[in-house]
Short mmCIF file of N, CA and C in Angstrom, two decimals:
data_model
loop_
_atom_site.label_atom_id
_atom_site.label_comp_id
_atom_site.label_asym_id
_atom_site.label_seq_id
_atom_site.Cartn_x
_atom_site.Cartn_y
_atom_site.Cartn_z
N MET A 6 75.94 107.08 143.96
CA MET A 6 75.84 105.94 143.02
C MET A 6 77.28 105.57 142.38
N THR A 7 78.04 106.72 142.08
CA THR A 7 79.41 106.48 141.58
C THR A 7 80.25 105.65 142.53
N LYS A 8 80.22 106.07 143.83
CA LYS A 8 80.99 105.29 144.83
C LYS A 8 80.65 103.75 144.84
N LEU A 9 79.38 103.55 144.77
CA LEU A 9 78.84 102.13 144.81
C LEU A 9 79.47 101.45 143.67
N LEU A 10 79.28 102.05 142.44
CA LEU A 10 79.72 101.32 141.21
C LEU A 10 81.22 101.12 141.33
N LEU A 11 82.03 102.14 141.76
CA LEU A 11 83.44 102.03 141.84
C LEU A 11 83.80 101.00 142.72
N SER A 12 83.19 100.82 143.84
CA SER A 12 83.41 99.90 144.83
C SER A 12 83.15 98.51 144.31
N LEU A 13 82.04 98.29 143.68
CA LEU A 13 81.70 96.97 143.02
C LEU A 13 82.71 96.63 141.96
N HIS A 14 83.14 97.61 141.26
CA HIS A 14 84.11 97.39 140.16
C HIS A 14 85.41 96.90 140.66
N VAL A 15 85.90 97.51 141.78
CA VAL A 15 87.15 97.16 142.39
C VAL A 15 87.10 95.78 143.14
N LEU A 16 86.00 95.58 143.77
CA LEU A 16 85.74 94.24 144.35
C LEU A 16 85.60 93.03 143.35
N ALA A 17 85.01 93.36 142.17
CA ALA A 17 84.87 92.50 141.08
C ALA A 17 86.34 92.09 140.59
N ALA A 18 87.07 93.10 140.40
CA ALA A 18 88.51 92.90 139.89
C ALA A 18 89.32 92.12 140.90
N ILE A 19 89.15 92.31 142.09
CA ILE A 19 89.96 91.67 143.03
C ILE A 19 89.41 90.10 143.11
N ILE A 20 88.18 89.98 143.12
CA ILE A 20 87.55 88.72 143.32
C ILE A 20 87.63 87.83 142.11
N ALA A 21 87.56 88.43 140.89
CA ALA A 21 87.59 87.68 139.74
C ALA A 21 88.86 87.54 139.06
N VAL A 22 89.63 88.61 138.93
CA VAL A 22 90.81 88.74 138.18
C VAL A 22 92.06 88.16 139.05
N GLY A 23 91.96 88.37 140.30
CA GLY A 23 93.02 87.84 141.16
C GLY A 23 93.24 86.32 141.15
N PRO A 24 92.20 85.59 141.32
CA PRO A 24 92.36 84.13 141.21
C PRO A 24 92.72 83.58 139.80
N VAL A 25 92.34 84.28 138.83
CA VAL A 25 92.75 83.84 137.43
C VAL A 25 94.35 84.05 137.28
N THR A 26 94.73 85.21 137.74
CA THR A 26 96.27 85.54 137.54
C THR A 26 96.99 84.57 138.34
N VAL A 27 96.62 84.26 139.63
CA VAL A 27 97.38 83.38 140.43
C VAL A 27 97.29 81.96 139.87
N ALA A 28 96.05 81.42 139.68
CA ALA A 28 95.94 80.11 139.18
C ALA A 28 96.62 79.75 137.84
N ALA A 29 96.53 80.80 136.97
CA ALA A 29 97.05 80.64 135.59
C ALA A 29 98.66 80.66 135.74
N SER A 30 99.11 81.42 136.80
CA SER A 30 100.62 81.44 136.94
C SER A 30 101.14 80.17 137.65
N MET A 31 100.34 79.62 138.38
CA MET A 31 100.69 78.29 139.02
C MET A 31 100.56 77.19 138.10
N PHE A 32 99.76 77.21 137.09
CA PHE A 32 99.44 76.06 136.21
C PHE A 32 100.68 75.36 135.56
N PRO A 33 101.46 76.21 134.79
CA PRO A 33 102.60 75.60 134.05
C PRO A 33 103.51 74.76 135.01
N PRO A 34 103.95 75.32 136.14
CA PRO A 34 104.77 74.49 136.95
C PRO A 34 104.15 73.25 137.53
N ALA A 35 102.82 73.44 137.75
CA ALA A 35 102.14 72.23 138.24
C ALA A 35 102.02 71.15 137.23
N VAL A 36 101.86 71.50 136.01
CA VAL A 36 101.84 70.57 134.87
C VAL A 36 103.30 69.91 134.86
N ARG A 37 104.31 70.65 134.90
CA ARG A 37 105.70 70.10 134.84
C ARG A 37 105.83 69.07 136.01
N ARG A 38 105.35 69.31 137.15
CA ARG A 38 105.60 68.40 138.24
C ARG A 38 104.63 67.22 138.13
N ALA A 39 103.49 67.35 137.47
CA ALA A 39 102.55 66.34 137.24
C ALA A 39 102.87 65.48 136.15
N ALA A 40 103.62 65.92 135.02
CA ALA A 40 103.92 65.26 133.94
C ALA A 40 104.59 63.75 134.20
N PRO A 41 104.12 62.76 133.60
CA PRO A 41 104.81 61.47 133.80
C PRO A 41 106.24 61.39 133.27
N ALA A 42 107.04 60.90 133.94
CA ALA A 42 108.43 60.59 133.47
C ALA A 42 108.35 59.32 132.64
N GLU A 43 109.41 58.95 131.97
CA GLU A 43 109.48 57.76 131.13
C GLU A 43 108.95 56.59 132.07
N GLY A 44 107.81 55.91 131.60
CA GLY A 44 107.23 54.73 132.27
C GLY A 44 106.50 55.01 133.44
N ASP A 45 106.45 56.24 133.89
CA ASP A 45 105.79 56.50 135.26
C ASP A 45 104.35 56.87 134.77
N ALA A 46 103.41 56.82 135.77
CA ALA A 46 102.17 57.35 135.68
C ALA A 46 101.88 58.66 136.38
N THR A 47 100.92 59.44 135.95
CA THR A 47 100.77 60.66 136.56
C THR A 47 100.13 60.38 137.85
N ALA A 48 100.60 61.10 138.91
CA ALA A 48 100.01 60.91 140.22
C ALA A 48 98.63 61.55 140.25
N ALA A 49 97.66 60.88 140.94
CA ALA A 49 96.26 61.38 140.91
C ALA A 49 96.20 62.80 141.58
N THR A 50 97.00 62.91 142.57
CA THR A 50 96.88 64.27 143.35
C THR A 50 97.52 65.31 142.44
N ALA A 51 98.60 65.09 141.77
CA ALA A 51 99.34 66.11 140.88
C ALA A 51 98.26 66.45 139.81
N LEU A 52 97.43 65.32 139.25
CA LEU A 52 96.51 65.81 138.09
C LEU A 52 95.33 66.42 138.75
N GLY A 53 94.95 66.20 139.86
CA GLY A 53 93.83 66.89 140.58
C GLY A 53 94.20 68.36 140.79
N THR A 54 95.44 68.62 141.11
CA THR A 54 95.93 70.03 141.41
C THR A 54 95.82 70.70 140.04
N VAL A 55 96.25 70.17 138.96
CA VAL A 55 96.29 70.86 137.65
C VAL A 55 94.85 71.07 137.21
N ALA A 56 93.98 70.03 137.41
CA ALA A 56 92.64 70.20 136.94
C ALA A 56 91.91 71.29 137.76
N LEU A 57 92.27 71.41 139.05
CA LEU A 57 91.70 72.41 139.90
C LEU A 57 92.11 73.88 139.48
N LEU A 58 93.35 74.00 139.25
CA LEU A 58 93.85 75.30 138.77
C LEU A 58 93.22 75.69 137.35
N HIS A 59 93.03 74.70 136.52
CA HIS A 59 92.37 75.06 135.20
C HIS A 59 90.75 75.45 135.52
N ARG A 60 90.36 74.71 136.48
CA ARG A 60 88.82 75.04 136.73
C ARG A 60 88.72 76.47 137.32
N ILE A 61 89.53 76.83 138.20
CA ILE A 61 89.57 78.12 138.75
C ILE A 61 89.73 79.20 137.62
N CYS A 62 90.66 78.91 136.68
CA CYS A 62 90.85 79.78 135.55
C CYS A 62 89.55 79.96 134.76
N ARG A 63 88.88 78.85 134.40
CA ARG A 63 87.63 78.97 133.62
C ARG A 63 86.58 79.50 134.33
N VAL A 64 86.39 79.26 135.57
CA VAL A 64 85.11 79.75 136.32
C VAL A 64 85.40 81.24 136.51
N TYR A 65 86.51 81.64 137.04
CA TYR A 65 86.70 83.04 137.31
C TYR A 65 86.84 83.91 136.12
N ALA A 66 87.24 83.34 134.93
CA ALA A 66 87.21 84.08 133.70
C ALA A 66 85.91 84.45 133.29
N ARG A 67 84.86 83.59 133.56
CA ARG A 67 83.53 83.97 133.33
C ARG A 67 82.93 85.03 134.36
N VAL A 68 83.35 84.84 135.56
CA VAL A 68 83.01 85.90 136.62
C VAL A 68 83.53 87.22 136.17
N GLY A 69 84.82 87.12 135.68
CA GLY A 69 85.52 88.45 135.24
C GLY A 69 84.79 89.29 134.32
N VAL A 70 83.82 88.82 133.66
CA VAL A 70 83.01 89.57 132.77
C VAL A 70 82.42 90.74 133.57
N ALA A 71 82.19 90.65 134.73
CA ALA A 71 81.61 91.82 135.59
C ALA A 71 82.58 92.96 135.76
N VAL A 72 83.95 92.65 135.66
CA VAL A 72 84.79 93.78 135.88
C VAL A 72 84.60 94.87 134.83
N PRO A 73 84.84 94.54 133.49
CA PRO A 73 84.65 95.68 132.49
C PRO A 73 83.17 96.24 132.54
N ALA A 74 82.14 95.34 132.74
CA ALA A 74 80.74 95.82 132.79
C ALA A 74 80.63 96.93 133.80
N LEU A 75 81.07 96.46 135.08
CA LEU A 75 80.99 97.49 136.20
C LEU A 75 81.95 98.70 135.87
N GLY A 76 83.11 98.43 135.29
CA GLY A 76 83.99 99.67 135.00
C GLY A 76 83.36 100.62 134.00
N LEU A 77 82.63 99.99 132.96
CA LEU A 77 82.06 100.92 131.97
C LEU A 77 80.88 101.72 132.73
N ALA A 78 80.12 101.07 133.50
CA ALA A 78 78.97 101.78 134.19
C ALA A 78 79.61 102.99 135.10
N THR A 79 80.83 102.56 135.78
CA THR A 79 81.46 103.53 136.57
C THR A 79 81.86 104.74 135.87
N ALA A 80 82.56 104.40 134.60
CA ALA A 80 83.06 105.45 133.71
C ALA A 80 81.99 106.38 133.24
N LEU A 81 80.80 105.82 132.95
CA LEU A 81 79.67 106.57 132.42
C LEU A 81 79.25 107.38 133.54
N ALA A 82 79.20 107.02 134.81
CA ALA A 82 78.73 107.72 136.00
C ALA A 82 79.68 108.85 136.34
N MET A 83 81.00 108.64 136.02
CA MET A 83 81.93 109.62 136.37
C MET A 83 82.16 110.57 135.18
N GLY A 84 81.70 110.30 134.08
CA GLY A 84 81.91 111.12 132.96
C GLY A 84 83.26 111.16 132.27
N VAL A 85 83.92 109.96 132.46
CA VAL A 85 85.34 109.91 131.96
C VAL A 85 85.48 108.83 130.77
N LEU A 86 84.40 108.57 130.27
CA LEU A 86 84.45 107.49 129.19
C LEU A 86 85.31 107.72 128.04
N GLY A 87 85.58 109.02 127.80
CA GLY A 87 86.45 109.42 126.61
C GLY A 87 87.90 109.79 126.96
N ASP A 88 88.26 109.62 128.27
CA ASP A 88 89.61 109.88 128.72
C ASP A 88 90.55 108.86 128.19
N GLY A 89 91.71 109.22 127.77
CA GLY A 89 92.76 108.46 127.20
C GLY A 89 93.21 107.17 128.12
N TRP A 90 93.35 107.48 129.39
CA TRP A 90 93.74 106.46 130.30
C TRP A 90 92.65 105.35 130.28
N LEU A 91 91.41 105.75 130.22
CA LEU A 91 90.28 104.81 130.22
C LEU A 91 90.28 104.06 128.95
N VAL A 92 90.38 104.73 127.82
CA VAL A 92 90.38 104.04 126.50
C VAL A 92 91.44 103.01 126.40
N THR A 93 92.65 103.43 126.85
CA THR A 93 93.77 102.51 126.92
C THR A 93 93.56 101.32 127.76
N SER A 94 92.88 101.57 128.95
CA SER A 94 92.61 100.46 129.91
C SER A 94 91.45 99.57 129.31
N ILE A 95 90.53 100.09 128.54
CA ILE A 95 89.52 99.23 127.90
C ILE A 95 90.24 98.39 126.90
N ALA A 96 91.11 98.91 126.09
CA ALA A 96 91.92 98.20 125.09
C ALA A 96 92.65 97.13 125.57
N LEU A 97 93.44 97.44 126.72
CA LEU A 97 94.20 96.35 127.34
C LEU A 97 93.34 95.34 128.01
N THR A 98 92.27 95.68 128.51
CA THR A 98 91.25 94.75 129.04
C THR A 98 90.79 93.73 127.97
N ALA A 99 90.48 94.31 126.93
CA ALA A 99 89.94 93.49 125.82
C ALA A 99 91.09 92.53 125.28
N ALA A 100 92.33 93.08 125.27
CA ALA A 100 93.51 92.29 124.71
C ALA A 100 93.70 91.17 125.80
N ALA A 101 93.68 91.50 127.13
CA ALA A 101 93.87 90.50 128.07
C ALA A 101 92.87 89.40 128.02
N ALA A 102 91.65 89.74 127.78
CA ALA A 102 90.59 88.73 127.70
C ALA A 102 90.88 87.88 126.44
N GLY A 103 91.32 88.57 125.40
CA GLY A 103 91.59 87.75 124.17
C GLY A 103 92.77 86.71 124.39
N VAL A 104 93.82 87.21 125.03
CA VAL A 104 94.95 86.30 125.38
C VAL A 104 94.51 85.09 126.29
N LEU A 105 93.61 85.41 127.25
CA LEU A 105 93.14 84.38 128.10
C LEU A 105 92.22 83.34 127.31
N LEU A 106 91.38 83.87 126.58
CA LEU A 106 90.47 83.07 125.84
C LEU A 106 91.14 82.25 124.60
N ALA A 107 92.09 82.95 124.01
CA ALA A 107 92.58 82.36 122.71
C ALA A 107 93.83 81.61 122.98
N PHE A 108 94.67 81.97 123.99
CA PHE A 108 95.94 81.28 124.27
C PHE A 108 96.10 80.54 125.51
N VAL A 109 95.54 81.13 126.58
CA VAL A 109 95.79 80.42 127.99
C VAL A 109 94.89 79.22 128.21
N LEU A 110 93.59 79.54 128.10
CA LEU A 110 92.60 78.48 128.47
C LEU A 110 92.59 77.36 127.47
N PRO A 111 92.72 77.43 126.10
CA PRO A 111 92.88 76.30 125.22
C PRO A 111 94.09 75.55 125.53
N ARG A 112 95.31 76.15 125.78
CA ARG A 112 96.51 75.40 126.04
C ARG A 112 96.40 74.58 127.38
N GLN A 113 95.72 75.30 128.38
CA GLN A 113 95.49 74.54 129.54
C GLN A 113 94.63 73.22 129.31
N ASP A 114 93.54 73.47 128.43
CA ASP A 114 92.77 72.30 128.12
C ASP A 114 93.63 71.15 127.52
N GLU A 115 94.46 71.49 126.61
CA GLU A 115 95.38 70.46 126.00
C GLU A 115 96.29 69.85 126.97
N LEU A 116 96.81 70.48 127.86
CA LEU A 116 97.78 69.84 128.81
C LEU A 116 96.99 69.12 129.83
N VAL A 117 95.80 69.42 130.28
CA VAL A 117 95.05 68.65 131.24
C VAL A 117 94.69 67.33 130.53
N GLY A 118 94.34 67.40 129.27
CA GLY A 118 94.01 66.20 128.42
C GLY A 118 95.21 65.27 128.28
N GLN A 119 96.36 65.92 127.99
CA GLN A 119 97.57 65.06 127.95
C GLN A 119 97.91 64.33 129.20
N LEU A 120 97.76 65.02 130.33
CA LEU A 120 97.97 64.40 131.60
C LEU A 120 97.03 63.25 131.95
N ALA A 121 95.67 63.52 131.62
CA ALA A 121 94.71 62.65 131.92
C ALA A 121 94.89 61.30 131.11
N GLU A 122 95.42 61.49 129.92
CA GLU A 122 95.75 60.29 129.05
C GLU A 122 97.09 59.72 129.31
N GLN A 123 97.81 60.19 130.30
CA GLN A 123 99.07 59.68 130.67
C GLN A 123 100.12 59.91 129.47
N ARG A 124 99.86 60.87 128.64
CA ARG A 124 100.84 61.23 127.56
C ARG A 124 101.90 62.19 128.05
N PRO A 125 103.09 61.97 127.53
CA PRO A 125 104.15 62.95 127.99
C PRO A 125 103.92 64.45 127.51
N VAL A 126 104.38 65.23 128.30
CA VAL A 126 104.11 66.73 128.05
C VAL A 126 105.39 67.31 127.74
N ASP A 127 105.36 68.07 126.54
CA ASP A 127 106.53 68.79 126.16
C ASP A 127 106.84 70.01 126.98
N ARG A 128 107.96 70.15 127.42
CA ARG A 128 108.29 71.31 128.30
C ARG A 128 108.07 72.60 127.59
N ARG A 129 108.36 72.61 126.35
CA ARG A 129 108.17 73.87 125.45
C ARG A 129 106.61 74.36 125.55
N SER A 130 105.86 73.37 125.64
CA SER A 130 104.36 73.86 125.67
C SER A 130 104.08 74.56 127.01
N THR A 131 104.70 74.04 128.12
CA THR A 131 104.41 74.72 129.43
C THR A 131 105.15 75.99 129.45
N VAL A 132 106.33 76.14 128.79
CA VAL A 132 107.06 77.50 128.86
C VAL A 132 106.20 78.41 127.93
N GLN A 133 105.73 77.95 126.83
CA GLN A 133 104.90 78.92 125.86
C GLN A 133 103.80 79.40 126.77
N LEU A 134 103.05 78.33 127.37
CA LEU A 134 101.93 78.71 128.17
C LEU A 134 102.28 79.81 129.23
N ALA A 135 103.45 79.58 129.94
CA ALA A 135 103.86 80.52 130.97
C ALA A 135 104.05 81.93 130.35
N MET A 136 104.58 81.93 129.16
CA MET A 136 104.74 83.27 128.44
C MET A 136 103.44 83.96 128.30
N PHE A 137 102.47 83.25 127.68
CA PHE A 137 101.13 83.90 127.40
C PHE A 137 100.48 84.22 128.74
N THR A 138 100.73 83.46 129.85
CA THR A 138 100.23 83.85 131.09
C THR A 138 100.79 85.16 131.56
N GLY A 139 102.10 85.19 131.37
CA GLY A 139 102.79 86.42 131.85
C GLY A 139 102.31 87.64 131.12
N VAL A 140 102.03 87.45 129.76
CA VAL A 140 101.48 88.67 128.99
C VAL A 140 100.17 89.02 129.56
N PHE A 141 99.30 88.01 129.77
CA PHE A 141 98.04 88.31 130.39
C PHE A 141 98.09 89.08 131.76
N ASN A 142 99.04 88.54 132.65
CA ASN A 142 99.22 89.14 133.82
C ASN A 142 99.79 90.67 133.75
N LEU A 143 100.66 90.78 132.79
CA LEU A 143 101.28 92.14 132.65
C LEU A 143 100.22 93.09 132.15
N MET A 144 99.28 92.59 131.31
CA MET A 144 98.32 93.59 130.82
C MET A 144 97.27 94.01 131.95
N TRP A 145 96.95 93.15 132.89
CA TRP A 145 96.09 93.37 133.93
C TRP A 145 96.89 94.26 134.93
N ALA A 146 98.17 94.03 135.15
CA ALA A 146 98.95 94.93 135.94
C ALA A 146 98.95 96.30 135.42
N THR A 147 99.07 96.45 134.19
CA THR A 147 99.14 97.82 133.51
C THR A 147 97.73 98.54 133.63
N VAL A 148 96.73 97.71 133.52
CA VAL A 148 95.36 98.36 133.72
C VAL A 148 95.22 98.68 135.08
N THR A 149 95.59 97.99 136.13
CA THR A 149 95.57 98.41 137.42
C THR A 149 96.34 99.66 137.79
N VAL A 150 97.45 99.81 137.26
CA VAL A 150 98.21 101.06 137.48
C VAL A 150 97.57 102.24 136.82
N LEU A 151 96.95 102.07 135.54
CA LEU A 151 96.33 103.11 134.94
C LEU A 151 95.04 103.54 135.72
N MET A 152 94.39 102.69 136.29
CA MET A 152 93.31 102.83 137.15
C MET A 152 93.62 103.69 138.49
N ILE A 153 94.69 103.44 138.88
CA ILE A 153 95.22 104.14 140.19
C ILE A 153 95.82 105.54 139.76
N VAL A 154 96.61 105.71 138.83
CA VAL A 154 97.37 106.82 138.40
C VAL A 154 96.45 107.79 137.63
N ARG A 155 95.69 107.29 136.75
CA ARG A 155 94.80 108.04 135.86
C ARG A 155 95.37 109.35 135.32
N PRO A 156 96.27 109.23 134.31
CA PRO A 156 96.94 110.38 133.76
C PRO A 156 95.97 111.42 133.42
N GLY A 157 96.24 112.71 133.83
CA GLY A 157 95.42 113.78 133.55
C GLY A 157 94.23 113.97 134.52
N SER A 158 94.27 113.17 135.53
CA SER A 158 93.18 113.17 136.55
C SER A 158 93.27 114.50 137.34
N THR A 159 92.13 114.94 137.75
CA THR A 159 92.11 116.25 138.53
C THR A 159 91.97 115.95 140.00
N THR A 160 92.13 114.73 140.39
CA THR A 160 91.97 114.35 141.77
C THR A 160 93.26 114.59 142.55
N GLY A 161 94.32 114.87 141.87
CA GLY A 161 95.58 115.11 142.49
C GLY A 161 96.29 113.73 142.83
N ALA A 162 95.73 112.61 142.52
CA ALA A 162 96.36 111.38 142.88
C ALA A 162 97.40 111.08 141.75
#
């Protein structure tokens, strides 16, 4: 049962977190390309790309709830719920979810709205969004490393 849970947890992480990290990273430069210049209109294809990237982030963020749920089930089955590496991973996962929900997705919403209304986009807002996205991605990368290395593990890995 442990191997099944671990396999589902890893698959969920790849399928759910991977698309969010990629789409969120692509979003700020896509907004900069789509932003109308003085007197220009936003190209429909550019706006479509930005809207699609935002939708990917929203949908896969919801699917991503399966990752910590399956991770907790796996940790319980393995008897490692109190291990420091896992507690740190849980805290980083919660922080990453918080960054995504509080900073990344709302700013993406605002930028999609600005483009849809043909309003100019301040480059600083895309740079700030890129920073929050980078923090989100860094947290997930750290969790991934902790899951692989597992300090204090007896598996020899």
